[in-house]
Tab-separated table of C-alpha atoms and ligand atoms in Angstrom:
chain	number	residue	atom	x	y	z
A	1187	MET	CA	248.179	-145.890	143.931
A	1188	THR	CA	248.459	-143.173	141.203
A	1189	THR	CA	248.651	-139.548	141.757
A	1190	GLU	CA	246.167	-137.675	139.715
A	1191	ILE	CA	247.421	-134.324	138.458
A	1192	GLN	CA	245.141	-131.644	139.821
A	1193	ALA	CA	244.060	-128.667	137.748
A	1194	PRO	CA	245.516	-125.315	138.809
A	1195	VAL	CA	242.673	-123.680	140.737
A	1196	PRO	CA	241.947	-119.994	141.469
A	1197	ILE	CA	241.893	-118.654	145.001
A	1198	PRO	CA	238.946	-116.252	144.833
A	1199	ASN	CA	239.345	-112.992	146.809
A	1200	ALA	CA	237.174	-109.904	147.188
A	1201	LEU	CA	237.951	-108.766	143.719
A	1202	THR	CA	237.485	-112.056	141.851
A	1203	GLU	CA	234.811	-113.756	143.883
A	1204	ALA	CA	231.909	-112.360	141.749
A	1205	PHE	CA	233.560	-113.656	138.542
A	1206	TRP	CA	233.938	-117.213	139.868
A	1207	GLN	CA	230.558	-117.233	141.556
A	1208	GLY	CA	228.923	-116.050	138.383
A	1209	ALA	CA	230.717	-118.716	136.275
A	1210	ALA	CA	229.535	-121.451	138.751
A	1211	GLU	CA	225.969	-120.175	138.135
A	1212	GLY	CA	226.405	-119.938	134.324
A	1213	GLN	CA	226.822	-116.297	133.950
A	1214	LEU	CA	229.764	-114.186	132.791
A	1215	VAL	CA	230.178	-111.536	135.440
A	1216	MET	CA	232.511	-108.614	135.110
A	1217	GLN	CA	233.537	-105.889	137.566
A	1218	ARG	CA	231.341	-102.745	136.928
A	1219	CYS	CA	231.963	-99.341	138.393
A	1220	ASN	CA	228.974	-98.109	140.447
A	1221	ALA	CA	229.978	-94.485	139.756
A	1222	CYS	CA	230.291	-94.500	136.019
A	1223	GLY	CA	229.174	-97.883	134.715
A	1224	HIS	CA	232.643	-98.842	133.246
A	1225	LEU	CA	233.257	-102.500	132.910
A	1226	GLN	CA	236.762	-103.793	133.473
A	1227	HIS	CA	238.458	-107.128	133.467
A	1228	PRO	CA	240.493	-108.389	135.162
A	1229	PRO	CA	239.041	-106.649	138.301
A	1230	GLU	CA	241.056	-103.936	139.923
A	1231	PRO	CA	240.622	-102.034	143.175
A	1232	ILE	CA	239.958	-98.833	141.370
A	1233	CYS	CA	237.937	-97.922	138.247
A	1234	SER	CA	240.334	-97.255	135.338
A	1235	ALA	CA	237.814	-94.796	133.728
A	1236	CYS	CA	236.886	-92.477	136.671
A	1237	LEU	CA	239.167	-93.571	139.576
A	1238	SER	CA	236.266	-94.467	141.811
A	1239	PHE	CA	236.723	-97.135	144.521
A	1240	ASP	CA	232.935	-97.838	144.416
A	1241	LEU	CA	233.010	-101.011	142.359
A	1242	GLY	CA	230.430	-103.732	141.919
A	1243	SER	CA	229.725	-106.432	139.339
A	1244	ALA	CA	227.276	-107.175	136.591
A	1245	ALA	CA	226.410	-109.968	134.221
A	1246	VAL	CA	227.442	-109.252	130.695
A	1247	SER	CA	226.165	-110.650	127.403
A	1248	GLY	CA	228.760	-113.362	126.969
A	1249	LYS	CA	228.884	-112.571	123.256
A	1250	GLY	CA	232.064	-111.326	121.512
A	1251	THR	CA	234.710	-111.490	118.789
A	1252	VAL	CA	238.042	-113.257	118.707
A	1253	TYR	CA	240.605	-110.481	119.089
A	1254	THR	CA	243.650	-112.643	118.822
A	1255	TYR	CA	244.639	-116.246	119.683
A	1256	CYS	CA	247.448	-118.710	119.643
A	1257	ILE	CA	247.610	-122.559	119.791
A	1258	PRO	CA	250.090	-123.649	122.500
A	1259	THR	CA	252.020	-126.765	121.635
A	1260	GLN	CA	253.711	-127.218	125.068
A	1261	ALA	CA	252.013	-127.613	128.391
A	1262	PHE	CA	252.948	-124.911	130.928
A	1263	HIS	CA	251.509	-127.078	133.764
A	1264	PRO	CA	251.267	-130.896	133.747
A	1265	TRP	CA	247.465	-130.842	133.901
A	1266	PHE	CA	247.425	-129.299	130.382
A	1267	ALA	CA	249.543	-131.969	128.768
A	1268	ASP	CA	246.662	-134.165	127.594
A	1269	LYS	CA	244.645	-131.109	126.552
A	1270	LEU	CA	246.971	-129.971	123.789
A	1271	PRO	CA	246.364	-128.501	121.324
A	1272	PHE	CA	243.868	-125.898	122.496
A	1273	VAL	CA	243.074	-122.420	121.491
A	1274	LEU	CA	244.293	-119.720	123.895
A	1275	ALA	CA	242.526	-116.517	122.842
A	1276	VAL	CA	241.701	-112.939	123.722
A	1277	VAL	CA	238.040	-112.317	123.199
A	1278	GLU	CA	236.673	-108.674	122.981
A	1279	LEU	CA	233.185	-108.621	124.483
A	1280	ASP	CA	230.234	-106.793	122.787
A	1281	ASP	CA	229.246	-105.106	125.984
A	1282	GLN	CA	232.004	-102.325	125.832
A	1283	PRO	CA	234.697	-101.455	123.294
A	1284	GLY	CA	238.039	-102.741	124.556
A	1285	LEU	CA	236.565	-105.082	127.227
A	1286	LYS	CA	238.728	-108.168	126.655
A	1287	MET	CA	239.401	-111.409	128.480
A	1288	ILE	CA	241.844	-114.186	128.047
A	1289	THR	CA	240.006	-117.460	127.523
A	1290	ASN	CA	239.823	-120.678	125.367
A	1291	ILE	CA	237.963	-121.238	122.151
A	1292	VAL	CA	236.267	-124.633	122.262
A	1293	ASP	CA	233.960	-126.834	120.058
A	1294	ILE	CA	236.010	-126.047	116.922
A	1295	ASP	CA	239.048	-127.446	115.214
A	1296	PRO	CA	241.854	-125.112	116.541
A	1297	GLU	CA	243.169	-124.688	113.031
A	1298	ALA	CA	239.790	-123.271	111.944
A	1299	VAL	CA	239.718	-120.314	114.449
A	1300	LYS	CA	240.199	-116.836	112.907
A	1301	VAL	CA	240.566	-113.399	114.225
A	1302	GLY	CA	237.148	-111.776	114.007
A	1303	ASP	CA	235.141	-114.933	114.552
A	1304	ARG	CA	231.841	-114.424	116.478
A	1305	VAL	CA	231.866	-116.364	119.685
A	1306	GLU	CA	229.595	-116.900	122.785
A	1307	VAL	CA	230.408	-117.931	126.327
A	1308	THR	CA	230.000	-121.369	127.687
A	1309	PHE	CA	231.212	-122.830	130.946
A	1310	GLN	CA	233.567	-125.793	131.546
A	1311	PRO	CA	233.882	-127.470	134.926
A	1312	PHE	CA	237.530	-127.871	135.680
A	1313	SER	CA	237.921	-128.419	139.371
A	1314	GLU	CA	235.593	-128.984	142.394
A	1315	GLY	CA	233.117	-126.061	142.325
A	1316	PHE	CA	234.918	-124.165	139.604
A	1317	PHE	CA	233.668	-123.431	136.025
A	1318	LEU	CA	235.903	-121.728	133.483
A	1319	PRO	CA	234.199	-119.280	131.084
A	1320	VAL	CA	235.350	-120.370	127.637
A	1321	PHE	CA	233.992	-119.387	124.279
A	1322	ARG	CA	232.514	-121.441	121.291
A	1323	PRO	CA	231.461	-120.381	117.793
A	1324	ALA	CA	228.338	-118.248	118.119
A	1325	ALA	CA	225.015	-119.709	117.040
A	1326	GLN	CA	223.957	-118.226	113.716
B	2895	ZN	ZN1	234.121	-95.544	137.078
């Protein structure tokens, strides 16, 4: 009997549930302030723009730009060992200046990724019921 290495999985809570539920439904969902409309990620208990506690969520465009990236050469968890090399990136979304998320860039040679590349979201299943929002080169 072999022991299969399991992917590290999130434990959704009241703040992150909308993000993971959206991803499972093929939508990139961010926390949105009901008082001022500010989008923020990762989700927080309070709006960083107006300090309101009245927070909801909204689907965003899923389009953005590579802000920065690196190509890890060592796995920080055994599950990633056979996935190297991959592109670990920060993508700035079009929906609001400064709205960024940590993600992966896929469907491209890691060495070909450049800061400023246009990308669009796609979703990769990685564990039972969980889909990870990752980005691929945007369609022309
Ligand atoms: Zn606000």
